[in-house]
Short mmCIF file of C-alpha atoms (C1' of nucleotides) in Angstrom, two decimals:
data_model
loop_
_atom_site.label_atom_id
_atom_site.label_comp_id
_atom_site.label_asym_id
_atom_site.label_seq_id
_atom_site.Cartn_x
_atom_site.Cartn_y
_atom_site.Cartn_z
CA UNK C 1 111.36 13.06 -45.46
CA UNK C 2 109.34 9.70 -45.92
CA UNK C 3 105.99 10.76 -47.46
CA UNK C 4 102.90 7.86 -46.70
CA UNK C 5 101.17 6.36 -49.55
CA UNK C 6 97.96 6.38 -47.00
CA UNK C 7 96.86 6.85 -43.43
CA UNK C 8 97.02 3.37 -42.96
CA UNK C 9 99.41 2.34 -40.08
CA UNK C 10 100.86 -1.27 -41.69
CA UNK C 11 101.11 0.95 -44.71
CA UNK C 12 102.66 3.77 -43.42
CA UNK C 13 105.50 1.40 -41.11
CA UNK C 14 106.06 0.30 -44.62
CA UNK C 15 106.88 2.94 -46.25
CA UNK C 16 109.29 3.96 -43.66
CA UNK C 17 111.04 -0.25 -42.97
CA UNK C 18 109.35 -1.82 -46.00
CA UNK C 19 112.13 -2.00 -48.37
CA UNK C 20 114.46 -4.87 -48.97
CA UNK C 21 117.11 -4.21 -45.94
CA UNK C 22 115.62 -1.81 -43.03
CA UNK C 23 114.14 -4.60 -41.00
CA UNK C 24 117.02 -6.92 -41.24
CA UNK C 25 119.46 -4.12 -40.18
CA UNK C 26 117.29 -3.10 -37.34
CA UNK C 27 117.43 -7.22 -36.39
CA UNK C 28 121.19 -7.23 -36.65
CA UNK C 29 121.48 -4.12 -33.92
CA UNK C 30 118.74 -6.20 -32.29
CA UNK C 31 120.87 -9.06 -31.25
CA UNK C 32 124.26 -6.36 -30.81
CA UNK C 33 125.38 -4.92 -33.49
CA UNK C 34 126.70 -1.16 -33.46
CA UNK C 35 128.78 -0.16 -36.02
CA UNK C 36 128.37 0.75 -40.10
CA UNK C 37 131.48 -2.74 -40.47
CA UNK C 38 128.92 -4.62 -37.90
CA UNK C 39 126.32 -4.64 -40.25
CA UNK C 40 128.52 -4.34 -43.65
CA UNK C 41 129.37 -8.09 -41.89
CA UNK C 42 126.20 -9.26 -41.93
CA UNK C 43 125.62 -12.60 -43.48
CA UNK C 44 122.83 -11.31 -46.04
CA UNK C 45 125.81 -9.03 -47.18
CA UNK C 46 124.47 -5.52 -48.14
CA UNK C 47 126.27 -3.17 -50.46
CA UNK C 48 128.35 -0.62 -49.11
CA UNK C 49 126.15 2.11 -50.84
CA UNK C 50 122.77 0.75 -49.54
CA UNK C 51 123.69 0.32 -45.71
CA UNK C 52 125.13 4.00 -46.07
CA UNK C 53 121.56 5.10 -47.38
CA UNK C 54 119.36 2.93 -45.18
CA UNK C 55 121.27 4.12 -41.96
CA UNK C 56 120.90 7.83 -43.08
CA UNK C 57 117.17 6.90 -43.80
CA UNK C 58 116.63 5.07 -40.47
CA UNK C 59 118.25 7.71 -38.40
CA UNK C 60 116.17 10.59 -40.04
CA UNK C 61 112.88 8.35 -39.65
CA UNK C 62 114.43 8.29 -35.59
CA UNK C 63 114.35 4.67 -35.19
CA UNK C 64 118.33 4.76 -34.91
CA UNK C 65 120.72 7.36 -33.63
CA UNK C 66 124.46 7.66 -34.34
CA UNK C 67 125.97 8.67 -31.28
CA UNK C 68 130.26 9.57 -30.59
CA UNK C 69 132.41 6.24 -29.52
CA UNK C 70 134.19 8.38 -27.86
CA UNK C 71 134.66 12.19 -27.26
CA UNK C 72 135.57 14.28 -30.81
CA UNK C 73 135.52 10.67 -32.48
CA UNK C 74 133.52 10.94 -35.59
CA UNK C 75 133.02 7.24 -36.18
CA UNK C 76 129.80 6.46 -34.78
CA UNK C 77 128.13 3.51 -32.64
CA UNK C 78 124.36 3.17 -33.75
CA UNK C 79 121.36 2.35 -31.50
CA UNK C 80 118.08 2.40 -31.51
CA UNK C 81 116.20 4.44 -30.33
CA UNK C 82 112.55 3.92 -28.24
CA UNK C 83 110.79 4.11 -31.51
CA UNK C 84 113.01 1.97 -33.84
CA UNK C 85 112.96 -0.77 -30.61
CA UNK C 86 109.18 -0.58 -30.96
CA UNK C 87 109.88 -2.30 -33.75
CA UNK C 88 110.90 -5.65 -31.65
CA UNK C 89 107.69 -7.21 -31.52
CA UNK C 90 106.60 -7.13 -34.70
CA UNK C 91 110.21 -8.64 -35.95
CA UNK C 92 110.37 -11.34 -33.11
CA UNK C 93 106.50 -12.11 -34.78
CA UNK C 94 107.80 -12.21 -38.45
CA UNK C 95 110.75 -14.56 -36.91
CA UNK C 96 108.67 -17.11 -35.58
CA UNK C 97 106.61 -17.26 -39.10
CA UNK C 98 109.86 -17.72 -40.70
CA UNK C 99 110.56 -20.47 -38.32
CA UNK C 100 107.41 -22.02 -38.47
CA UNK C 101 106.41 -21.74 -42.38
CA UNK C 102 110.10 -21.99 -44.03
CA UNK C 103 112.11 -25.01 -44.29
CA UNK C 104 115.22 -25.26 -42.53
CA UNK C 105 115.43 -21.96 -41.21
CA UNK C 106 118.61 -20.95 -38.32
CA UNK C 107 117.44 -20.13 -34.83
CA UNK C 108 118.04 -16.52 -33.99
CA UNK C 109 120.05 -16.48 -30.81
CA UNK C 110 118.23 -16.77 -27.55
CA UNK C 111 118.78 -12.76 -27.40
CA UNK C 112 116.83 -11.99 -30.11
CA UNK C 113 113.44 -13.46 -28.83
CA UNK C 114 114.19 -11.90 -24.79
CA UNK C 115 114.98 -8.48 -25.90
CA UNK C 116 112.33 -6.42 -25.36
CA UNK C 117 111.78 -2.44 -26.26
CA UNK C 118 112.25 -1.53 -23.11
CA UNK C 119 115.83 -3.11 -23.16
CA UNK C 120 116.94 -0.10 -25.42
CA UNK C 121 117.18 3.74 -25.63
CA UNK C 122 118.66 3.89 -22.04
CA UNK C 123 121.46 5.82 -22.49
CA UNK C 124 123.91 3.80 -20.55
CA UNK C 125 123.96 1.95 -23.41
CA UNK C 126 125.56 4.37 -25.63
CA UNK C 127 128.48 4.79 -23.31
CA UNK C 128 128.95 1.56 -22.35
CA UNK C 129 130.13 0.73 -25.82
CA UNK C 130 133.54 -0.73 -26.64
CA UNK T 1 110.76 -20.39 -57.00
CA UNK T 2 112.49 -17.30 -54.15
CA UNK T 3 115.87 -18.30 -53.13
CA UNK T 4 116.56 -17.13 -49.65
CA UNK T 5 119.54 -14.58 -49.10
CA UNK T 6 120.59 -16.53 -45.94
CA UNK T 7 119.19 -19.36 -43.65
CA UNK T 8 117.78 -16.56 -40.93
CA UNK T 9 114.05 -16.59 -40.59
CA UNK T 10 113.63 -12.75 -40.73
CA UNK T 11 115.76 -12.36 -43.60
CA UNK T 12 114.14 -15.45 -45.49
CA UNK T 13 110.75 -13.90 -44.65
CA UNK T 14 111.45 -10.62 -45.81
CA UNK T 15 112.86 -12.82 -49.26
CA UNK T 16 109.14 -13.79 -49.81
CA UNK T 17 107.24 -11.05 -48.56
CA UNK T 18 109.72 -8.02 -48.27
CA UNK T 19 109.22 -6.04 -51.17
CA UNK T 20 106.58 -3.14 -51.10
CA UNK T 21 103.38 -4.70 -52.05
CA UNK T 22 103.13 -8.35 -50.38
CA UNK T 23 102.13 -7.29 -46.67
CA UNK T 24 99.62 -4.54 -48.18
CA UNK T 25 98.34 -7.25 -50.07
CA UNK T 26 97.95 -9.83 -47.41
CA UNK T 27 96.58 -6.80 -44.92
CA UNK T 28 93.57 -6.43 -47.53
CA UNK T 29 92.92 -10.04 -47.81
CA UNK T 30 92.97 -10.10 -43.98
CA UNK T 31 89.98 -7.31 -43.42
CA UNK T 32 88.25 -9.37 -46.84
CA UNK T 33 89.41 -8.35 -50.40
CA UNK T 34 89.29 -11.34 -52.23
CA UNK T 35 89.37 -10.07 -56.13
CA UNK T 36 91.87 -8.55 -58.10
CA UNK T 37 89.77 -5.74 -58.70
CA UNK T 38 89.52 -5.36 -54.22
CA UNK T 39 93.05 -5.31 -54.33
CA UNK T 40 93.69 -2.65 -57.39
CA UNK T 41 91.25 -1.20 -55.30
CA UNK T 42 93.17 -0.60 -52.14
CA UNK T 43 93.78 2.86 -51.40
CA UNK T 44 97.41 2.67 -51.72
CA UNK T 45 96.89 2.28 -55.68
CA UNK T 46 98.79 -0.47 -57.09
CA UNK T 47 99.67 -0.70 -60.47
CA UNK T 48 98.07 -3.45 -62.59
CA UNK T 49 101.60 -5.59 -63.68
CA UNK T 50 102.60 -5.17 -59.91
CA UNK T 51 99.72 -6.68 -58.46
CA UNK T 52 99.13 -9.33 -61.16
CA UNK T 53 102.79 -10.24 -60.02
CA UNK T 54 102.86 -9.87 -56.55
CA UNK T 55 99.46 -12.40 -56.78
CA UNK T 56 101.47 -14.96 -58.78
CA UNK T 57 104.46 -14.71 -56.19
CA UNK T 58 102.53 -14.99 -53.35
CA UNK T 59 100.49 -18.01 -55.00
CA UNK T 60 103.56 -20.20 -55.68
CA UNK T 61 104.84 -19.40 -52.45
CA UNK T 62 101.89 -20.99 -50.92
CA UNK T 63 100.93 -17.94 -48.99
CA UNK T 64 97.62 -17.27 -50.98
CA UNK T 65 95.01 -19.47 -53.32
CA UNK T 66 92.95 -18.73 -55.85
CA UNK T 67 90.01 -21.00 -56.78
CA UNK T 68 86.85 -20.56 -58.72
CA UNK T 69 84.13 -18.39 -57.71
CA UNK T 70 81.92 -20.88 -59.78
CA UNK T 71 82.28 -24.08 -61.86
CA UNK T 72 84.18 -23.51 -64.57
CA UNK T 73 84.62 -19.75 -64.44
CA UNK T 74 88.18 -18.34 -64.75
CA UNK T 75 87.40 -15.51 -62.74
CA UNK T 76 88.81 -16.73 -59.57
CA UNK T 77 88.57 -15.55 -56.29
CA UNK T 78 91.99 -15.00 -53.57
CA UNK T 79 92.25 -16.62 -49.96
CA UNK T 80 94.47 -16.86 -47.84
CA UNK T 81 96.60 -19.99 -46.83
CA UNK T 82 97.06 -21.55 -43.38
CA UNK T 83 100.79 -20.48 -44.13
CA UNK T 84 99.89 -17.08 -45.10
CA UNK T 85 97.46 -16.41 -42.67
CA UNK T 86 100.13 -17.05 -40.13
CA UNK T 87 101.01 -13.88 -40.38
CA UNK T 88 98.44 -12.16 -39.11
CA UNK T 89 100.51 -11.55 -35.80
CA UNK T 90 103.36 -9.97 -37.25
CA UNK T 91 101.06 -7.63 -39.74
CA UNK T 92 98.95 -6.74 -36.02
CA UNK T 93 102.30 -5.77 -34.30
CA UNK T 94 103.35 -3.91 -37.43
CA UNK T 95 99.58 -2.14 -37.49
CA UNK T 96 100.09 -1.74 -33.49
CA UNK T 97 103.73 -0.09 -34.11
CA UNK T 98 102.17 2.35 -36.82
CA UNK T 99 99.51 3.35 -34.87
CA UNK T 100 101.77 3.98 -31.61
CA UNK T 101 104.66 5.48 -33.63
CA UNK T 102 103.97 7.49 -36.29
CA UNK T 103 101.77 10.55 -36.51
CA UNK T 104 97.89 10.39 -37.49
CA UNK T 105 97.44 6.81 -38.94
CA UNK T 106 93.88 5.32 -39.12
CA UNK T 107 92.55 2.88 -37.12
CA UNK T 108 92.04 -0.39 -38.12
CA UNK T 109 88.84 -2.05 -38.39
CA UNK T 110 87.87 -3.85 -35.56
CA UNK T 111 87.82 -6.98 -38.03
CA UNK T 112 92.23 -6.97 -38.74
CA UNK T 113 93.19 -6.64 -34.57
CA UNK T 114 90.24 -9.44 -34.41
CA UNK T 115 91.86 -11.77 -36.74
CA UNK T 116 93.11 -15.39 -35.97
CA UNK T 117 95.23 -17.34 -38.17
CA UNK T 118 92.86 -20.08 -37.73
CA UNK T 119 89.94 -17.89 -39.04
CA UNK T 120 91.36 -18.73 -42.39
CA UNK T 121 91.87 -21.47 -44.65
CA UNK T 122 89.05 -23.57 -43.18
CA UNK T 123 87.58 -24.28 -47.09
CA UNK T 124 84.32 -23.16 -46.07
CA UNK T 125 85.35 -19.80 -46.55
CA UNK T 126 85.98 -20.68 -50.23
CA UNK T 127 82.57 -21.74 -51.23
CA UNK T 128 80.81 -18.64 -49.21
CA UNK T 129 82.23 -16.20 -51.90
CA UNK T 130 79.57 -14.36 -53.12
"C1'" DA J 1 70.99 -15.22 -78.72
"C1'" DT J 2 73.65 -11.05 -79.31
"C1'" DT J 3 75.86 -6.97 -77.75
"C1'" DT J 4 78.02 -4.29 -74.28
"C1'" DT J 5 80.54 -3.81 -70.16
"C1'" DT J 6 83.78 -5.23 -66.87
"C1'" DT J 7 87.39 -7.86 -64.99
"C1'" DA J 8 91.88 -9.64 -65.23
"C1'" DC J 9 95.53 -9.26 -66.79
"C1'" DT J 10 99.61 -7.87 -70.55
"C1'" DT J 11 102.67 -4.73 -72.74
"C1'" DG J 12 106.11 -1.07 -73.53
"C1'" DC J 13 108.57 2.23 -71.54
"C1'" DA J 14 110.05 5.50 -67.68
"C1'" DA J 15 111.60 6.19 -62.97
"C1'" DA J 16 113.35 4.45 -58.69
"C1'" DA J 17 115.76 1.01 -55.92
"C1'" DT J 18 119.34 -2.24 -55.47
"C1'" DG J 19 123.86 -4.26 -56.47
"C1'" DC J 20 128.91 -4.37 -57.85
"C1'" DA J 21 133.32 -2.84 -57.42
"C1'" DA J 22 136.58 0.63 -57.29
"C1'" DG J 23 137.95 4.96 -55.03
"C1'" DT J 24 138.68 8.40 -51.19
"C1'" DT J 25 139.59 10.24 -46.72
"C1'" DA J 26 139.64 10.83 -42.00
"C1'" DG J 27 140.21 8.28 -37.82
"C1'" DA J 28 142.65 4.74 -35.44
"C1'" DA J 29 146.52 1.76 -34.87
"C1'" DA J 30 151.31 0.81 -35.29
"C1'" DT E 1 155.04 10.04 -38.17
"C1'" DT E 2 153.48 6.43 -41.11
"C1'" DT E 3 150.42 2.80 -42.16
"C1'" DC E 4 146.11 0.64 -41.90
"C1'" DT E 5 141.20 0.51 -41.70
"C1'" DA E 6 136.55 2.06 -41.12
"C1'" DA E 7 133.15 4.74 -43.28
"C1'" DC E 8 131.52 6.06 -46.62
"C1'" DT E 9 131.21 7.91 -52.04
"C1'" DT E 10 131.05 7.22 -56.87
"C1'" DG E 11 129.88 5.48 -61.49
"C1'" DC E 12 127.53 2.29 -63.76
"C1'" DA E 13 124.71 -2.09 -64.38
"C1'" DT E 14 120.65 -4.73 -63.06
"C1'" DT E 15 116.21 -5.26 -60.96
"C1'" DT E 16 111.91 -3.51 -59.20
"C1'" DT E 17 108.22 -0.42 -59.31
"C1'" DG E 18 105.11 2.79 -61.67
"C1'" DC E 19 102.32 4.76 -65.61
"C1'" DA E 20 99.16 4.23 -69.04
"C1'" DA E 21 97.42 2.06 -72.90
"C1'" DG E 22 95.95 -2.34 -74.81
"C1'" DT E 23 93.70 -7.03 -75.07
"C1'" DA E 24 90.57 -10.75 -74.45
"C1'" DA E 25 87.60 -13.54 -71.94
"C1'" DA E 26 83.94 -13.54 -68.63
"C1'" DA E 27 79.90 -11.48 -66.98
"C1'" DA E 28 76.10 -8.42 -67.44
"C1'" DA E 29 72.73 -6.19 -70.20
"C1'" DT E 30 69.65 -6.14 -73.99
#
DNA sequence: ATTTTTTACTTGCAAAATGCAAGTTAGAAA
DNA sequence: TTTCTAACTTGCATTTTGCAAGTAAAAAAT
């Protein structure tokens, strides 16, 4: 259970996404990715220990869900949810500083700057995956 | 001198400002702190070494100044960059997410949803400090 | 001009977070 | 059924954050 250094809302997001890897995990399911090896690929390359700990700490914060690949299966898909998509804005925002203000920075994929919140937490999507 | 975990502009923003102090920081500065005594002020009670730290990070980054409050006077007094101040959008969709997501956060001043990147670094702003 | 107070750090150590690399096990593939 | 692989877990090292006391120069008070 996160407990908030203040009522302050920037203050409070942070103490729930503010460490070193919540926000780029939540950009990596962002632009597709569903599963604990889809982010263990991820070019920043977390430690096996931390992604464990972040998605248990994301999913009890409800900003992802683990959800069945398939009936009985107990390896999960991850999603979003509404609240962790909520998210989207303020990422695509911190993206286009990066972009701006760093030197030679990549170009997220065209997906990453069209998703919107809305494009998550429908439930189809959790079936559909494969 | 931060060296970026990978070339992605999230991930290489979150290098510079992604630890737990530099957006609470940058939030104060926003709504007007300006000393280091404002900011060991902030309600969220940073420690002395971390903020003395965090100041010098965020100074050789180029996201924040400090210059003289007078001639000669070491006591100096902390602005915000062009380069810092451009990220006044993402810290508003962050404020906007806390606000909408979690429970009970405060509101804002008026003066942080009000605030335009090009409100800062204007050097004006630098002399006025009184 | 001198003394006192305050600001801006610095320091030493403890606690928490992150990272590395090996290990384990259940689910999936062969 | 056996083998492989995904999803963690574990033990320990390193880094970051936090606590609290200390220091010294600048600013305020006398």
């Amino acid at each position: 259970m996160v407990k908030f250094r203040t009522g302050c809302p920037i203050a409070s997001a942070l103490d729930i996404v503010g460490d070193k890897w919540s926000i780029v995990i939540i950009r990596s399911m962002v632009v597709g990715a569903t599963s604990y090896s889809d982010l263990l690929a991820m070019p920043e390359k977390i430690a096996t220990n931390i992604l464990a700990e972040r998605l248990r700490r994301l999913e009890e914060a409800g900003l992802i869900r683990q959800t069945q690949a398939r009936q009985g299966a107990t390896r999960g898909v991850y999603g979003l949810t509404a609240k962790g998509a909520a998210l989207i804005p303020a990422l695509q925002a911190l993206a286009r500083w990066g972009e701006d203000e760093l030197p030679d920075r990549w170009t997220p994929p065209e997906r990453f700057y069209s998703a919107r919140p809305a494009d998550f937490d429908n439930g189809s999507m959790v079936t559909s995956a494969s």
